[in-house]
Amino acid sequence: MEVADQKRLEPSSWVTSFGDYLFSYALLKVGKREIAEDLVQEAFISAIKAKDTFKGDSSEKTWLTAILNNKIIDHYRKKDVLKDSTSYLTETEDEFSKHYFEKSSGHWLETARPQLWAESADSALNKAEFAGVIQKCIQRMPSKLVPIFTAKFLDEEDSDTICKVHNISSSNYWVMIHRAKLLIRSCLEQNWFLTEKVK
Amino acid sequence: MTYLFKKTVFNCNQATLLSIKKEEGRITFFERLKLSYHLLYCDPCRRFIDQSGRINRIGRKMGQVLSSRPPFALSETARASIRAQIDQLNG
């Protein structure tokens, strides 16, 4: 019975069952409500057109998420966000690092050193406002870092896949994830882990 | 000499980059040695690595949070327009 249920798609219930989930996923990845809504809509349309390709190997939700994710990748490709990544990373290296590390020694600046976080990841995740803070921190990143970081962070894709999908070199990948991690760590620290919300 | 090595050859900027590669199992033997040595005396980098791990965990669990209680909601207009389109296509 479960198998039969899995194989049947029910587009009429998609908006109710998965609408807000897919929208939240898209919003974390693209940052703008209107774009996220358009992408969710496009994903549903493609899904209906591709209904026959659904084999029931994965859940309806997983299948829809994969279709949406392809729309998001296309969106970034059309905008060509990742073009000239190498020169971008080289040109911005000093400007970026100076917010975190001393120029001469490469050691942490006094002001940028990681502080003690009083709350665990799981406890933060249980609080309703936390996702909003994550979203804000992702959107503060330079636009080139966002598609790469979110693919690793939300989809846990491995570096080879991400490099291939977004057409970047592996050395650029490491620099981008390194920068994204420094940025999101300090943003979460300032806007969550050291604030009153934790208590 | 050791002092120079600590101060200039290998530093927190590089150590945190290597720690990111290590998270994904993409670190060479010598990089691993350099990193371990650095971490012997660098508390801030150890803390960075711990917090980076927490951030990864947040990402891993985020999908579950998004499904069980989506933090953001489609606007009513978008919801209505998407519904209408699905109904039309779905016949």
XYZ file of C-alpha atoms in Angstrom:
290
model
C 0.000 0.000 0.000
C 2.802 2.371 0.829
C 4.452 1.676 -2.494
C 1.264 2.434 -4.396
C 0.905 5.713 -2.506
C 4.443 6.711 -3.278
C 4.036 6.256 -6.987
C 0.979 8.420 -7.313
C 1.548 12.107 -7.743
C -1.097 14.483 -6.513
C -0.477 17.881 -8.060
C -3.695 19.284 -6.618
C -2.263 18.951 -3.125
C 1.236 20.240 -3.918
C 0.732 23.843 -2.884
C -0.765 22.831 0.451
C 1.690 20.047 1.185
C 4.941 21.418 -0.196
C 4.381 25.065 -1.177
C 5.871 26.728 1.879
C 8.611 24.131 2.216
C 9.772 24.625 -1.378
C 9.432 28.381 -1.062
C 11.561 28.407 2.110
C 14.206 26.279 0.392
C 14.254 28.581 -2.637
C 14.321 31.727 -0.508
C 17.400 30.508 1.367
C 19.089 29.946 -1.976
C 18.077 33.030 -3.952
C 17.272 35.601 -1.289
C 14.426 37.453 -2.990
C 10.768 36.570 -2.380
C 9.593 37.305 -5.932
C 12.348 35.220 -7.493
C 11.765 32.367 -5.050
C 8.015 32.401 -5.807
C 8.607 32.401 -9.563
C 11.034 29.500 -9.271
C 8.595 27.462 -7.177
C 5.900 28.104 -9.754
C 8.207 27.106 -12.618
C 9.219 23.975 -10.737
C 5.582 22.899 -10.295
C 4.884 23.486 -13.993
C 7.912 21.440 -15.044
C 6.934 18.736 -12.572
C 3.455 18.402 -14.055
C 4.903 18.229 -17.546
C 7.384 15.587 -16.425
C 4.839 13.622 -14.391
C 5.505 10.422 -16.305
C 9.154 10.421 -15.371
C 8.334 10.086 -11.684
C 9.134 6.506 -10.821
C 8.446 6.592 -7.143
C 12.041 5.761 -6.239
C 12.120 8.893 -4.152
C 9.341 10.661 -2.322
C 7.201 13.225 -4.076
C 8.871 15.884 -1.946
C 12.414 14.821 -2.832
C 11.467 14.715 -6.497
C 9.954 18.195 -6.410
C 12.962 19.547 -4.495
C 15.314 18.206 -7.176
C 13.270 19.878 -9.918
C 13.250 23.149 -7.988
C 16.983 22.904 -7.416
C 17.551 22.576 -11.163
C 15.496 25.736 -11.677
C 17.655 27.518 -9.111
C 20.856 26.386 -10.845
C 19.466 27.597 -14.191
C 18.570 30.901 -12.604
C 22.162 31.421 -11.474
C 23.502 30.277 -14.844
C 21.313 32.754 -16.721
C 22.519 35.543 -14.472
C 26.047 34.302 -15.047
C 26.886 35.075 -11.403
C 29.981 32.929 -11.415
C 31.718 34.420 -14.421
C 35.280 35.659 -13.862
C 35.429 34.002 -10.446
C 39.203 33.678 -10.534
C 39.934 37.350 -11.112
C 37.180 38.298 -8.673
C 38.746 36.177 -5.930
C 42.254 37.464 -6.595
C 41.227 41.100 -6.724
C 39.189 40.947 -3.529
C 41.629 38.800 -1.518
C 43.245 41.580 0.528
C 40.039 43.507 1.035
C 38.333 40.343 2.289
C 41.115 39.057 4.532
C 41.709 42.356 6.268
C 38.394 41.992 8.114
C 39.571 38.750 9.689
C 43.343 38.428 9.728
C 46.345 40.652 10.337
C 47.960 41.390 7.028
C 51.539 40.677 8.036
C 51.099 37.580 10.177
C 47.833 36.121 8.926
C 46.703 35.664 12.518
C 43.196 36.435 13.725
C 42.463 40.083 14.350
C 41.533 40.696 17.957
C 38.058 41.814 16.800
C 37.464 38.820 14.543
C 38.461 35.962 16.850
C 35.701 33.395 17.296
C 33.913 33.904 20.612
C 32.457 31.239 22.833
C 28.994 30.160 21.653
C 26.699 29.316 24.492
C 24.129 27.447 22.459
C 24.251 24.194 20.516
C 23.261 23.908 16.865
C 20.218 21.792 17.736
C 18.931 24.194 20.331
C 19.240 27.120 17.892
C 17.424 25.130 15.206
C 14.507 24.616 17.551
C 13.836 28.330 17.703
C 11.510 29.788 15.134
C 13.470 32.981 14.402
C 16.748 31.204 13.759
C 16.026 30.383 10.101
C 15.392 34.073 9.442
C 18.832 34.918 10.813
C 20.437 32.242 8.630
C 18.632 33.623 5.605
C 19.806 37.143 6.380
C 23.392 35.978 6.840
C 23.395 34.102 3.523
C 22.031 37.127 1.716
C 24.758 39.352 3.102
C 27.365 37.263 1.332
C 28.823 38.454 -1.976
C 26.553 37.062 -4.717
C 29.218 34.763 -6.177
C 29.522 32.863 -2.907
C 25.815 32.174 -2.415
C 25.151 29.417 -4.993
C 28.326 27.590 -4.008
C 27.847 27.900 -0.276
C 24.164 26.916 -0.283
C 24.841 23.838 -2.429
C 27.275 22.622 0.200
C 25.360 23.857 3.225
C 21.788 22.854 2.353
C 22.240 20.025 -0.123
C 25.515 18.626 1.233
C 26.753 18.146 -2.267
C 30.387 17.133 -2.556
C 32.958 19.521 -3.926
C 33.406 17.705 -7.261
C 29.706 17.894 -8.034
C 29.486 21.550 -7.083
C 32.529 22.461 -9.196
C 31.086 20.638 -12.176
C 27.556 22.007 -11.882
C 28.711 25.594 -11.416
C 31.753 25.310 -13.637
C 34.367 26.527 -11.174
C 37.848 25.183 -10.412
C 38.431 23.264 -7.214
C 40.886 25.848 -5.899
C 38.244 28.551 -6.361
C 35.769 26.282 -4.613
C 37.911 26.051 -1.475
C 38.529 29.786 -1.372
C 34.813 30.481 -1.794
C 33.721 28.023 0.885
C 36.422 29.368 3.196
C 35.196 32.931 2.735
C 31.549 31.935 3.041
C 32.319 30.068 6.257
C 34.191 33.014 7.762
C 31.304 35.310 6.846
C 28.447 33.154 8.052
C 30.278 32.221 11.242
C 30.779 35.819 12.213
C 27.276 36.853 11.079
C 25.654 34.094 13.162
C 27.848 34.999 16.093
C 26.857 38.662 15.963
C 23.186 38.117 15.214
C 22.445 35.023 17.201
C 24.966 33.203 19.310
C 26.095 36.199 21.326
C 22.720 37.887 21.629
C 19.863 37.707 24.067
C 17.918 35.291 21.883
C 20.136 32.477 23.059
C 19.002 32.791 26.631
C 63.080 29.290 13.021
C 60.037 27.766 14.678
C 58.910 31.258 15.450
C 59.205 32.251 11.820
C 57.295 29.191 10.741
C 54.475 30.017 13.115
C 54.440 33.674 12.256
C 54.763 33.717 8.531
C 54.825 30.373 6.793
C 51.678 29.050 8.268
C 48.990 31.158 9.793
C 45.330 31.251 10.825
C 44.152 32.359 7.408
C 45.723 29.244 5.886
C 44.859 26.999 8.824
C 41.155 27.777 8.561
C 41.269 27.157 4.804
C 42.889 23.760 5.401
C 40.307 22.964 8.061
C 37.597 23.481 5.427
C 39.368 21.026 3.110
C 39.740 18.598 5.992
C 35.985 18.676 6.657
C 35.468 17.254 3.195
C 38.334 14.798 3.474
C 40.364 16.687 0.872
C 43.540 17.327 2.786
C 46.966 15.942 2.001
C 49.198 14.268 4.537
C 51.496 17.279 4.861
C 48.615 19.694 5.075
C 47.179 17.602 7.874
C 50.491 17.727 9.744
C 50.744 21.481 9.329
C 47.207 21.929 10.539
C 47.637 19.696 13.590
C 50.790 21.513 14.519
C 49.095 24.882 14.194
C 46.168 23.755 16.317
C 48.487 22.775 19.163
C 48.922 26.404 20.021
C 45.991 28.171 18.335
C 42.800 28.338 20.416
C 40.876 30.652 18.075
C 41.377 28.260 15.144
C 40.255 25.298 17.259
C 37.149 27.250 18.138
C 36.602 28.169 14.481
C 36.695 24.475 13.557
C 34.224 23.569 16.279
C 31.827 26.281 15.158
C 32.264 25.384 11.511
C 31.158 21.867 12.452
C 28.098 23.285 14.202
C 27.260 25.296 11.097
C 27.525 22.148 8.970
C 25.183 20.405 11.364
C 22.730 23.293 11.091
C 22.801 22.898 7.304
C 22.305 19.142 7.514
C 19.267 19.566 9.730
C 17.851 22.560 7.925
C 15.990 20.450 5.370
C 14.113 18.764 8.174
C 13.247 22.130 9.745
C 12.065 23.489 6.410
C 9.695 20.540 5.973
C 8.341 20.225 9.475
C 7.793 23.927 10.042
C 8.631 26.059 7.007
C 10.031 29.377 8.252
C 8.793 31.354 5.237
C 5.415 31.292 3.519
C 4.305 31.963 -0.043
C 2.320 35.173 -0.350
C -1.429 34.714 -0.821
C -1.204 36.087 -4.348
C 1.550 33.673 -5.326
C -0.265 30.777 -3.680
C -3.463 31.523 -5.604
C -1.683 32.005 -8.900
C 0.350 28.795 -8.529
C -2.791 26.837 -7.573
C -4.670 28.166 -10.601
C -1.820 27.239 -12.907
C -1.516 23.724 -11.493
C -5.261 23.134 -11.784
C -5.259 24.330 -15.354
C -2.338 22.135 -16.409
C -3.490 19.193 -14.406
C -6.902 19.356 -16.081
